[in-house]
CSV table of C-alpha atoms in Angstrom, one decimal:
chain,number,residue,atom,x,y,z
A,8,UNK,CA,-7.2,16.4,-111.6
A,9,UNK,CA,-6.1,12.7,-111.6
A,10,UNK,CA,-8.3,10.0,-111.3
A,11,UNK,CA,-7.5,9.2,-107.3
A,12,UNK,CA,-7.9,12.7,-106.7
A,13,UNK,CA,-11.8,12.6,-108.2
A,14,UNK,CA,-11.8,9.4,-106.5
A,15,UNK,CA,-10.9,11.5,-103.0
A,16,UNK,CA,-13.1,14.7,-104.0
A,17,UNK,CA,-16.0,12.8,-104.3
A,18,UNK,CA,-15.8,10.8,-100.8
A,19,UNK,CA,-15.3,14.4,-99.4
A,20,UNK,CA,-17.9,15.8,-100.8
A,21,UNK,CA,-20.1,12.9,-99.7
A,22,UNK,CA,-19.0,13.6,-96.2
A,23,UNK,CA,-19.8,16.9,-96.7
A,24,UNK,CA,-23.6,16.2,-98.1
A,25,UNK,CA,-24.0,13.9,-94.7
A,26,UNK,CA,-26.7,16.2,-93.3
A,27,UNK,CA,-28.3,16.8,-96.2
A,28,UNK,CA,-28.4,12.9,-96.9
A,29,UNK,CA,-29.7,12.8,-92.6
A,30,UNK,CA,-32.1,15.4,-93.2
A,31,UNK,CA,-33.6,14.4,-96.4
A,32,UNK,CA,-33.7,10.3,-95.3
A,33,UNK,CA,-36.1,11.5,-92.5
A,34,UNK,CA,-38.2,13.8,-93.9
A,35,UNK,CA,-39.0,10.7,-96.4
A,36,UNK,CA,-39.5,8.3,-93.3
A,37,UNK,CA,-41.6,11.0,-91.2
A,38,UNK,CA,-44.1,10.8,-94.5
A,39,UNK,CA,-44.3,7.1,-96.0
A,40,UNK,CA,-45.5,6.0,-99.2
A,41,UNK,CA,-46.4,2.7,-100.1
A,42,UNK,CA,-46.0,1.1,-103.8
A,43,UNK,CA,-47.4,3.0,-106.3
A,44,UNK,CA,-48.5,6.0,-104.1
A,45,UNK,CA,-45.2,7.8,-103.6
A,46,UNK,CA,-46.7,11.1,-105.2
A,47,UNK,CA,-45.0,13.0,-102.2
A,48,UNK,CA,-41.5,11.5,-102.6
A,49,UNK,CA,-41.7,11.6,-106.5
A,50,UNK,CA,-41.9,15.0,-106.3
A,51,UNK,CA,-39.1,16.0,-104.2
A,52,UNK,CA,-37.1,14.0,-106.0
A,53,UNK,CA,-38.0,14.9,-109.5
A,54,UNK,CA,-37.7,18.7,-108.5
A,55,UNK,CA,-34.5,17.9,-107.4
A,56,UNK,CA,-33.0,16.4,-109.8
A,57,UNK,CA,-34.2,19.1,-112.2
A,58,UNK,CA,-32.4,21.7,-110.1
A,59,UNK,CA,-29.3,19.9,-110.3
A,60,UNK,CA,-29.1,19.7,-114.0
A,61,UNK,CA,-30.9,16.7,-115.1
A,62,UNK,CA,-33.9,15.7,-117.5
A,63,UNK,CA,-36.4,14.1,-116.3
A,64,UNK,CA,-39.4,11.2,-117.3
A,65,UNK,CA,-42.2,10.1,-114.9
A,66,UNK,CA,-41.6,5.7,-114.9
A,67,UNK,CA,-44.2,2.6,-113.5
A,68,UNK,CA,-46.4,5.8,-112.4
A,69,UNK,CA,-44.8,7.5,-109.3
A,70,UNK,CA,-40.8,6.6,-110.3
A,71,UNK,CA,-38.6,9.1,-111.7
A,72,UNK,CA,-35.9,8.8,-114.0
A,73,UNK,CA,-33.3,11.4,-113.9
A,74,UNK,CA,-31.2,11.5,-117.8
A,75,UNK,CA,-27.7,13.1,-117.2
A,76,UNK,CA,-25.7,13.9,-120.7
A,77,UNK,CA,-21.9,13.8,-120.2
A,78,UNK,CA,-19.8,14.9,-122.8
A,79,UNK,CA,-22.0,12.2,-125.4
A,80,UNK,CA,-19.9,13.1,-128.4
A,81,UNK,CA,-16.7,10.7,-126.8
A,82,UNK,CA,-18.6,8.0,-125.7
A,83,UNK,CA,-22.1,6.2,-125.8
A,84,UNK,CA,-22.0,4.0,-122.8
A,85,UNK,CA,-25.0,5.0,-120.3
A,86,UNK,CA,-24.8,3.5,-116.6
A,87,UNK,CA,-27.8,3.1,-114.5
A,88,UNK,CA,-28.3,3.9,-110.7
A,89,UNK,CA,-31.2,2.9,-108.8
A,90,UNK,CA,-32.8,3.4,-105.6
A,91,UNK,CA,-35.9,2.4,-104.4
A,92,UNK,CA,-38.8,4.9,-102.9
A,93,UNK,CA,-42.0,3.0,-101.0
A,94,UNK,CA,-42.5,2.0,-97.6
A,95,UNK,CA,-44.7,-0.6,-95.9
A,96,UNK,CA,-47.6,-1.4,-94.5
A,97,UNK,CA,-46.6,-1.5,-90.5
A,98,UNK,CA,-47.0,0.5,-87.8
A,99,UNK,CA,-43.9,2.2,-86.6
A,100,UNK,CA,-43.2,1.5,-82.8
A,101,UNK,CA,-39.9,3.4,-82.8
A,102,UNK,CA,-40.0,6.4,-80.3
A,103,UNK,CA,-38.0,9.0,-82.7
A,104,UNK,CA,-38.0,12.6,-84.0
A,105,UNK,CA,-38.6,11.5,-87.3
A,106,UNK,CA,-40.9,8.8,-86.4
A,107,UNK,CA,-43.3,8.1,-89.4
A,108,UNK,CA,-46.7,10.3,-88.9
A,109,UNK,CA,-49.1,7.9,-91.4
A,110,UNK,CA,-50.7,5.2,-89.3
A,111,UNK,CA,-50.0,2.3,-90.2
A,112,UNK,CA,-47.5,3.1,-92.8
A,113,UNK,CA,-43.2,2.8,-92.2
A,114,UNK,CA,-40.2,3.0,-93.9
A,115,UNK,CA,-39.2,-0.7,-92.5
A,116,UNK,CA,-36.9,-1.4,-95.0
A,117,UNK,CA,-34.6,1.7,-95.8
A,118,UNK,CA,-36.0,2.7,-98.7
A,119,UNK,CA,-36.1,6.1,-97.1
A,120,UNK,CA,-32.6,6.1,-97.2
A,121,UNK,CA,-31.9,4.5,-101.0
A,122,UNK,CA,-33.7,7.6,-101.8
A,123,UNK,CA,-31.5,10.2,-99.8
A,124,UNK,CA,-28.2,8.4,-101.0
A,125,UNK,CA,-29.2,8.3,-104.5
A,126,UNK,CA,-29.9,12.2,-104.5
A,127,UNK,CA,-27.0,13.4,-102.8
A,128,UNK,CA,-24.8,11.3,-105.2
A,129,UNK,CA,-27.0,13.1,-108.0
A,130,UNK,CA,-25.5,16.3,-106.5
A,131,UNK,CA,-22.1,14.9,-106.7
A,132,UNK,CA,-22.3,13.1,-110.2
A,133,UNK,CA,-24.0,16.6,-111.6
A,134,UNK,CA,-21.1,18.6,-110.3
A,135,UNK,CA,-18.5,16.2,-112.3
A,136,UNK,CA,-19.9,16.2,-115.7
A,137,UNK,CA,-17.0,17.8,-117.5
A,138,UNK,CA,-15.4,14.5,-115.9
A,139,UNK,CA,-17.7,12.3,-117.2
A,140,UNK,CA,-18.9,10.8,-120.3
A,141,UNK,CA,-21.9,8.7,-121.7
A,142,UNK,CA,-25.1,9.0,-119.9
A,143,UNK,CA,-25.9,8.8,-116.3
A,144,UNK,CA,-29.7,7.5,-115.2
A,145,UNK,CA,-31.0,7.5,-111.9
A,146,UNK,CA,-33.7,5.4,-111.4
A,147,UNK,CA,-36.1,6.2,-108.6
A,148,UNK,CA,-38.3,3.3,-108.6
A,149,UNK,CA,-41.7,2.5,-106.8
A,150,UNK,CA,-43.0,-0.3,-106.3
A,151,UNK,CA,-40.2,-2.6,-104.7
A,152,UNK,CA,-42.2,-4.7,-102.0
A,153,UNK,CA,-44.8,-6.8,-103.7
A,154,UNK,CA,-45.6,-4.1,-107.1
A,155,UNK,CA,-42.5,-6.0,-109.2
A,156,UNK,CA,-42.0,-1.6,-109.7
A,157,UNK,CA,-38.5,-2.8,-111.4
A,158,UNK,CA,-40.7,-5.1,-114.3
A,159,UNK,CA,-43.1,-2.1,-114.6
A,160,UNK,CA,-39.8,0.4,-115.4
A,161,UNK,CA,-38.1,-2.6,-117.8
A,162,UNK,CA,-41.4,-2.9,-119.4
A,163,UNK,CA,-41.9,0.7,-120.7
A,164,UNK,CA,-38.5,0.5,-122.1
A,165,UNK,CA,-36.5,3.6,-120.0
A,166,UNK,CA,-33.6,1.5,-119.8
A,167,UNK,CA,-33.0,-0.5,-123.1
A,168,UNK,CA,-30.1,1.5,-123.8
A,169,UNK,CA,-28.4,0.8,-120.0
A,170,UNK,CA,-25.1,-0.9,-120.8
A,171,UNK,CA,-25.3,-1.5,-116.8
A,172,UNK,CA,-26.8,-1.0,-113.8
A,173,UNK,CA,-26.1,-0.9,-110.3
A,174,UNK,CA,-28.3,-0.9,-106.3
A,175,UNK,CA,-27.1,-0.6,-103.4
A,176,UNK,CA,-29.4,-1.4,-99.9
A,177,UNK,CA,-28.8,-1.2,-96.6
A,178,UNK,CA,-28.9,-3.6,-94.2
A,179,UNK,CA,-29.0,-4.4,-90.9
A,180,UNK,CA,-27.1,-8.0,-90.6
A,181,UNK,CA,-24.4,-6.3,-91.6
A,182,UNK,CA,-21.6,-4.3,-89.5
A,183,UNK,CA,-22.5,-0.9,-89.9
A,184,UNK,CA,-20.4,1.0,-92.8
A,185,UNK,CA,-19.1,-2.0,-94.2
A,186,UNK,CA,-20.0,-2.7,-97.6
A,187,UNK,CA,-21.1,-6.4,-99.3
A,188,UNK,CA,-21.4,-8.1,-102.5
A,189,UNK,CA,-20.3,-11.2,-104.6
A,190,UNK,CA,-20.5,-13.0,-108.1
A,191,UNK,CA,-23.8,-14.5,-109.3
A,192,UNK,CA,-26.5,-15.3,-107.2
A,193,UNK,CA,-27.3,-13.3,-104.3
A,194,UNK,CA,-30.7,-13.3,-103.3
A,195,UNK,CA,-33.2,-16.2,-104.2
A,196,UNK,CA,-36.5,-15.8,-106.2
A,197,UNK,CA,-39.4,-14.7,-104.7
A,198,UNK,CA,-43.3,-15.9,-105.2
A,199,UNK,CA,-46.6,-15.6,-103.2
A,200,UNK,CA,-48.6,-18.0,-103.8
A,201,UNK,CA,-52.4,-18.8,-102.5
A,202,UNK,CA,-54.4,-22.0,-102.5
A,203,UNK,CA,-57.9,-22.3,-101.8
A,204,UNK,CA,-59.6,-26.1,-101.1
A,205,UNK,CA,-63.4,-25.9,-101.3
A,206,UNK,CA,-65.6,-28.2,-100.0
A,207,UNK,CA,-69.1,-28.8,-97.8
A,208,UNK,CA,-68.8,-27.6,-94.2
A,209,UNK,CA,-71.3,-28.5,-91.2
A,210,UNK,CA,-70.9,-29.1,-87.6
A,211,UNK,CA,-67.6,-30.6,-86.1
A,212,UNK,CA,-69.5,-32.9,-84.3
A,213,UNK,CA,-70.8,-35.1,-87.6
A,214,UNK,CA,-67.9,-34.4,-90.2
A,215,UNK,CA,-68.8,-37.7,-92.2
A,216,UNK,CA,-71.9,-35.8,-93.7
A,217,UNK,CA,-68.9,-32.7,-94.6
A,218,UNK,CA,-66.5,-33.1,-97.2
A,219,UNK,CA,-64.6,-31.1,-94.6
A,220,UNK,CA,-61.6,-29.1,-96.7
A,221,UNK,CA,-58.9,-29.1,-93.4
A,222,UNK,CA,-58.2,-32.3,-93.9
A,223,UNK,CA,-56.3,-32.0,-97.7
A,224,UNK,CA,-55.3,-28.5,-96.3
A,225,UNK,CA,-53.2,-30.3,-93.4
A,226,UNK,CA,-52.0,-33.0,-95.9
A,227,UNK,CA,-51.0,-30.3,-98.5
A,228,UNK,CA,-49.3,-27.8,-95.8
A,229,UNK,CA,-46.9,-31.1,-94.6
A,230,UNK,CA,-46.6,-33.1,-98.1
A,231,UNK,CA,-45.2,-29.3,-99.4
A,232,UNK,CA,-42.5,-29.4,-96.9
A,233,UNK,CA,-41.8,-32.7,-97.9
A,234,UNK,CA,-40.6,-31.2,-101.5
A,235,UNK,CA,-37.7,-29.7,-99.6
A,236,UNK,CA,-36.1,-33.1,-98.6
A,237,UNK,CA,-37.3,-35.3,-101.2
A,238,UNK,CA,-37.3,-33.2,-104.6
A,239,UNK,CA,-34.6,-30.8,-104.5
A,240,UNK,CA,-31.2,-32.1,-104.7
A,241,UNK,CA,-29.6,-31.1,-101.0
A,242,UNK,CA,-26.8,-28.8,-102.9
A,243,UNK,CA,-29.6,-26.1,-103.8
A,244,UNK,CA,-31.7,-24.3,-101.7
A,245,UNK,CA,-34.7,-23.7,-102.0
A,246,UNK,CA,-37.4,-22.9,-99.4
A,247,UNK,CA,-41.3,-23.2,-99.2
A,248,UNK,CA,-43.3,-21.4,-96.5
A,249,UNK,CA,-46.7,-21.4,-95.6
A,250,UNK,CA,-47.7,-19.3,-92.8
A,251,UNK,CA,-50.9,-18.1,-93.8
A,252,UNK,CA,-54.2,-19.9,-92.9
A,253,UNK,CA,-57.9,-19.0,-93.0
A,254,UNK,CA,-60.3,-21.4,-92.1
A,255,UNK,CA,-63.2,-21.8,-89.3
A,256,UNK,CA,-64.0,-19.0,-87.3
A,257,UNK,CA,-65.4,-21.5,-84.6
A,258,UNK,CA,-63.8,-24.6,-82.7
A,259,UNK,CA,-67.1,-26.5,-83.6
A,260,UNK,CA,-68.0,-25.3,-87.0
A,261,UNK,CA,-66.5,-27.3,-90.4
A,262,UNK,CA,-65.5,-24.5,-92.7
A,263,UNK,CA,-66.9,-24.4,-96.0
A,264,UNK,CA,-63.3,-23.7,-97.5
A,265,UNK,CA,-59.8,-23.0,-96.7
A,266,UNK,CA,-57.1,-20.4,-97.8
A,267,UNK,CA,-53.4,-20.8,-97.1
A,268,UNK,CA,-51.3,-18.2,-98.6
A,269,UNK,CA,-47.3,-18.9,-98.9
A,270,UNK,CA,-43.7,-18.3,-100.5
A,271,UNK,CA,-41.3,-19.9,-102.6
A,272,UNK,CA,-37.6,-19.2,-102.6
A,273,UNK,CA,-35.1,-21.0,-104.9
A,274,UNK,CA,-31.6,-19.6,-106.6
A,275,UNK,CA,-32.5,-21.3,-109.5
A,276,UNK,CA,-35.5,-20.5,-111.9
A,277,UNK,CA,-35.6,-24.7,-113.1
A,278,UNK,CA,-35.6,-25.7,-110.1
A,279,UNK,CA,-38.4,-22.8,-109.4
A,280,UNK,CA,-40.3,-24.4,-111.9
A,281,UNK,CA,-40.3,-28.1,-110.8
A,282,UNK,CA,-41.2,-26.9,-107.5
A,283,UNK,CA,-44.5,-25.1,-108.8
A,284,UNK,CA,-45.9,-27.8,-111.0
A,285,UNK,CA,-45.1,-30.4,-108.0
A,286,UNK,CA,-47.2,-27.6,-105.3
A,287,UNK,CA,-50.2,-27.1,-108.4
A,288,UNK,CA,-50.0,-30.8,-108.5
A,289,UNK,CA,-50.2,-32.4,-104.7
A,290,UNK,CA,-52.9,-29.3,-104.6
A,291,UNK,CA,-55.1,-30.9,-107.2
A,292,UNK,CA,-54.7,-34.1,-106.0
A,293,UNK,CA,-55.1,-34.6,-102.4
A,294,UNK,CA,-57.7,-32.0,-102.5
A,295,UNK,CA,-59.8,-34.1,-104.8
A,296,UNK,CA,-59.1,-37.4,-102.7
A,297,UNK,CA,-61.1,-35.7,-100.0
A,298,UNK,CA,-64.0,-35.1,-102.3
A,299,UNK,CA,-63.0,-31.1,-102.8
A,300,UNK,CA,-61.7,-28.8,-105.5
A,301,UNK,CA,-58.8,-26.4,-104.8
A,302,UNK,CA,-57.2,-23.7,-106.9
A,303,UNK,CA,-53.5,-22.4,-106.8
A,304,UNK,CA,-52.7,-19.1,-108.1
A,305,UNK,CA,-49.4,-16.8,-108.2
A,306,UNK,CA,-51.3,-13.1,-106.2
A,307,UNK,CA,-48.3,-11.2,-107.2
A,308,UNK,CA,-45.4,-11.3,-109.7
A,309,UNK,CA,-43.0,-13.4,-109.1
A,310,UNK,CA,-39.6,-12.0,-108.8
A,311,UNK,CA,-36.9,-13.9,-110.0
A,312,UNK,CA,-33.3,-14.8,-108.4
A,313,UNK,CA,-30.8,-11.6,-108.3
A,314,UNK,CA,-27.7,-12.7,-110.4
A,315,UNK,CA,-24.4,-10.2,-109.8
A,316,UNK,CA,-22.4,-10.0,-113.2
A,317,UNK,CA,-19.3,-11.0,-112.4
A,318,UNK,CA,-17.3,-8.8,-113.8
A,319,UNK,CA,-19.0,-6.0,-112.2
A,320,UNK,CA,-18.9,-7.2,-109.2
A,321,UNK,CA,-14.7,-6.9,-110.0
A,322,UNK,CA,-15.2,-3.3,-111.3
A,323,UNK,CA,-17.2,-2.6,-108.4
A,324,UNK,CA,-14.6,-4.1,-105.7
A,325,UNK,CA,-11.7,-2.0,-107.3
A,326,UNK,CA,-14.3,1.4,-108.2
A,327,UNK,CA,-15.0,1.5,-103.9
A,328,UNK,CA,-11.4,0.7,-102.6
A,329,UNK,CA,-11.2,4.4,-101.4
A,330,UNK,CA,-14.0,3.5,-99.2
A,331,UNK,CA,-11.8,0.4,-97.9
A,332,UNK,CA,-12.4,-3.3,-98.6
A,333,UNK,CA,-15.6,-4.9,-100.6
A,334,UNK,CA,-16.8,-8.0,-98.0
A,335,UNK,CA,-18.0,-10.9,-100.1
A,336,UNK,CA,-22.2,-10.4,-98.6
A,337,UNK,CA,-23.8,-14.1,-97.8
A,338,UNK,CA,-26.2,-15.4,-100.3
A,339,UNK,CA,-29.9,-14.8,-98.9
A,340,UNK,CA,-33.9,-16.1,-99.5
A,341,UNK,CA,-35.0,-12.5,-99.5
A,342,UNK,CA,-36.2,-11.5,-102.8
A,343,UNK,CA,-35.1,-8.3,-104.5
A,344,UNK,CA,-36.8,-7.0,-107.8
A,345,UNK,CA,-33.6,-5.7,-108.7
A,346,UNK,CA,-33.4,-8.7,-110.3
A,347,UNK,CA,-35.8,-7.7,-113.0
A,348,UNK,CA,-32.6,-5.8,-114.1
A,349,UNK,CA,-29.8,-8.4,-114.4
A,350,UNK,CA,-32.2,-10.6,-116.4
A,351,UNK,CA,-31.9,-8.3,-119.0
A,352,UNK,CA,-29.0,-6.2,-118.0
A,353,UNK,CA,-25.3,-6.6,-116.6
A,354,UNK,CA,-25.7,-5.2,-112.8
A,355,UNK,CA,-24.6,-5.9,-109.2
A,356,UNK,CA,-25.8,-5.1,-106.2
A,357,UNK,CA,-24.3,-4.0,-103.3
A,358,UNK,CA,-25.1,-4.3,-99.7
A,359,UNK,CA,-24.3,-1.4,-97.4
A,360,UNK,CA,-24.3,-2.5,-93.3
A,361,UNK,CA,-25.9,-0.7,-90.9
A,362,UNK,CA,-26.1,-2.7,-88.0
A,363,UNK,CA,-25.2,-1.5,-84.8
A,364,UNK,CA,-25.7,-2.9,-81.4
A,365,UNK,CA,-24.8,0.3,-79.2
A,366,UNK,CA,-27.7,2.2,-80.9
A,367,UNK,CA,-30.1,-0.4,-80.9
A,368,UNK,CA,-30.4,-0.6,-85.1
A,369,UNK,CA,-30.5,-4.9,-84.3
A,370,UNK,CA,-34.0,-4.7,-85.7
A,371,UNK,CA,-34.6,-6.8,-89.1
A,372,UNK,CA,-36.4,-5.6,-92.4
A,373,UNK,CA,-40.1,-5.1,-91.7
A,374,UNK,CA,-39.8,-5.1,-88.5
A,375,UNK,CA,-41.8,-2.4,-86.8
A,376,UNK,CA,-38.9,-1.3,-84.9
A,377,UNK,CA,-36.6,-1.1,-87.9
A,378,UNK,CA,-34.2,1.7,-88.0
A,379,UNK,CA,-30.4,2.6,-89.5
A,380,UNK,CA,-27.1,3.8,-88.7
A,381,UNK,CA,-27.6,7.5,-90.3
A,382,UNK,CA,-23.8,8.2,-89.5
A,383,UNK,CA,-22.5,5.6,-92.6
A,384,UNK,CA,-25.4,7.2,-95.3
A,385,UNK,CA,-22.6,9.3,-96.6
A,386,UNK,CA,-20.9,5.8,-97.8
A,387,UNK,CA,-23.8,5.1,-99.6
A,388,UNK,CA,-23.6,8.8,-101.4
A,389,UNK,CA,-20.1,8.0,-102.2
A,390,UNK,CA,-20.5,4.5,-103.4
A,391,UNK,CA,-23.2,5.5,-106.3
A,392,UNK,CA,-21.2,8.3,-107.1
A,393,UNK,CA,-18.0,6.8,-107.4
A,394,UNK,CA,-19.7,4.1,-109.8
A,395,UNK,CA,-21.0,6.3,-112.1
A,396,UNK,CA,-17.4,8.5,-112.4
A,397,UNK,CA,-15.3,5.2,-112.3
A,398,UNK,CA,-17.7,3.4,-115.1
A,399,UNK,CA,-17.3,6.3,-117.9
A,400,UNK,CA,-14.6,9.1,-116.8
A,401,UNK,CA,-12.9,11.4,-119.2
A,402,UNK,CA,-9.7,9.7,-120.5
């Protein structure tokens, strides 16, 4: 069969795994699993992708890798696919079938449906190893929001012999069914950071016998916006947001300390840098003017900017044409830890919409009333399947 015919089998046979992809997307969204605890999902998947012909190794704890041998002797290029598998901590509102039943856990972010894509394609990618060559992984990785899962998988070496890897997410600010991407960066860094000024509290009614830490808190919450316009040349964007604050839990009662916890989002990992030591600086300093100490502290791993190779962001555009034009996606502050990949490995990552107004999917990421356009998952099947035939086919 000639290449544009595999090209057209496989976007058939995507189609026809549609209700598999449906039914399998909310059985993972009826039962959610935050990072690290996706023992459920794991195992579905990893039985799965043993019944479909693969090896399999355990990764970051709960991830599964599934190891797909092609026709090795020819070639020794190995491509990477990955899809991520943990939920969030936010109580569904949505009144559906498949409405998640763990209080106060959801699939907000479409995980749920990474996972179902990424299998079906495994169905697809298994059925066309004679057309293949190399080695296909599929990386089903936990851990996304907040756990840095992608560092935990690069760090235990299960893809140091990836020659390059590839993600695709859904997402809502998109039309739904059309697919995004674009050279270099994509999506910005990502830190949480927390800062906590301690002083002397006492009654609001006598604050000169305080060293009362709201005062440097206020000064350090304004002079850190401040960085924005006065640090960062205006032709990179960056963004610093604090909306976190603990401090008195009475109108007339100093607080002994304050905590403000807060994000950093840059495109550039120098100008990441400046920004920190000016925020661990202006902490230090104003804190002490008022008499108080203070402590600034990273409470997660920072996630670094998501850079698109270019030229597989070219492969990528001609590898989907079947599936009809490759939009170039808008650069955005969210932070992906796909990015832990294309630090160390060629990749690109790939936007799939699902927006839709006349179904009321308008909802954004963690949003309790997020939800998807099932009827375009089958694009998603197709997209990660065509990659892996169109990166190492049979000549």
């Amino acid at each position: 069969m000639s290449e544009r015919g595999l090209d057209a089998k496989i976007v058939d046979m995507a189609k026809e795994l549609q209700g598999f992809t449906v039914e399998m997307r909310r059985d993972f969204h009826k039962h959610p699993e935050t990072k690290f605890e996706e023992q459920r999902t794991s195992e579905i998947v990893e039985n799965f992708l043993r019944d479909c012909g693969y090896a399999t190794q355990r990764a970051a704890g709960t991830g599964v890798i599934g190891i797909l041998e092609c026709n090795t002797g020819k070639a020794k290029s190995t491509v990477a696919l990955r899809a991520d598998m943990d939920a969030l901590n936010v109580e569904e509102q949505n009144d559906v079938s498949y409405k998640s039943t763990i209080p106060g856990k959801m699939h907000a972010c479409g995980h749920d449906a990474h996972t179902a894509m990424l299998m079906s394609a495994a169905k697809i990618i298994s059925s066309l190893k004679d057309h293949l060559v190399g080695t296909v992984k599929l990386v089903f990785q936990p851990g996304e929001e907040g756990g840095a899962g992608a560092k935990k998988v690069m760090d235990e070496g299960h893809l140091n012999d990836v020659d390059a890897i590839f993600g695709i997410h859904v997402w809502v600010e998109l039309p739904s069914g059309v697919l995004a991407t674009r050279k270099g960066p994509m999506m910005a860094s990502s830190d949480g950071f927390e800062i906590c000024i301690t002083g002397k509290g006492g009654h609001a009614a006598h604050p000169h016998l305080t060293n009362d830490p709201t005062a440097p808190a206020a000064d350090i919450y304004n002079a850190f916006h401040k960085l924005i316009s006065r640090a960062v040349n205006p032709f990179f964007p960056a963004v610093i947001t604090l909306p976190q604050l603990e401090a008195s839990n009475g109108y007339n009662v100093i607080p002994d300390s304050v905590k403000m916890r807060g994000t950093l989002r840059t495109f550039d990992s120098d100008l990441r840098n400046k920004l920190m030591d000016h925020m661990r600086s202006i902490t230090e300093h104003y804190a002490k003017g008022w008499g108080c100490n203070s402590s600034f502290e990273l409470f997660r791993a920072p996630y670094p900017p998501l850079i698109n190779n270019p030229d597989l962001v070219d492969f990528v555009t001609e590898a989907l044409c079947m599936l009809g034009p490759v939009a170039e996606a808008e650069m955005t502050m969210g932070g992906e830890d796909f990015a832990f990949y294309t630090q160390k490995i060629p990749g690109a990552f790939l936007q799939l919409g699902i927006g839709n107004k006349e179904k009321n999917v308008i909802f954004p990421h963690h949003h309790p009333k997020f939800d998807i356009d099932e009827d375009v998952l089958w694009k998603g099947v197709a997209a990660y399947a065509l990659i892996a035939y169109r990166y190492n086919p049979l000549s």
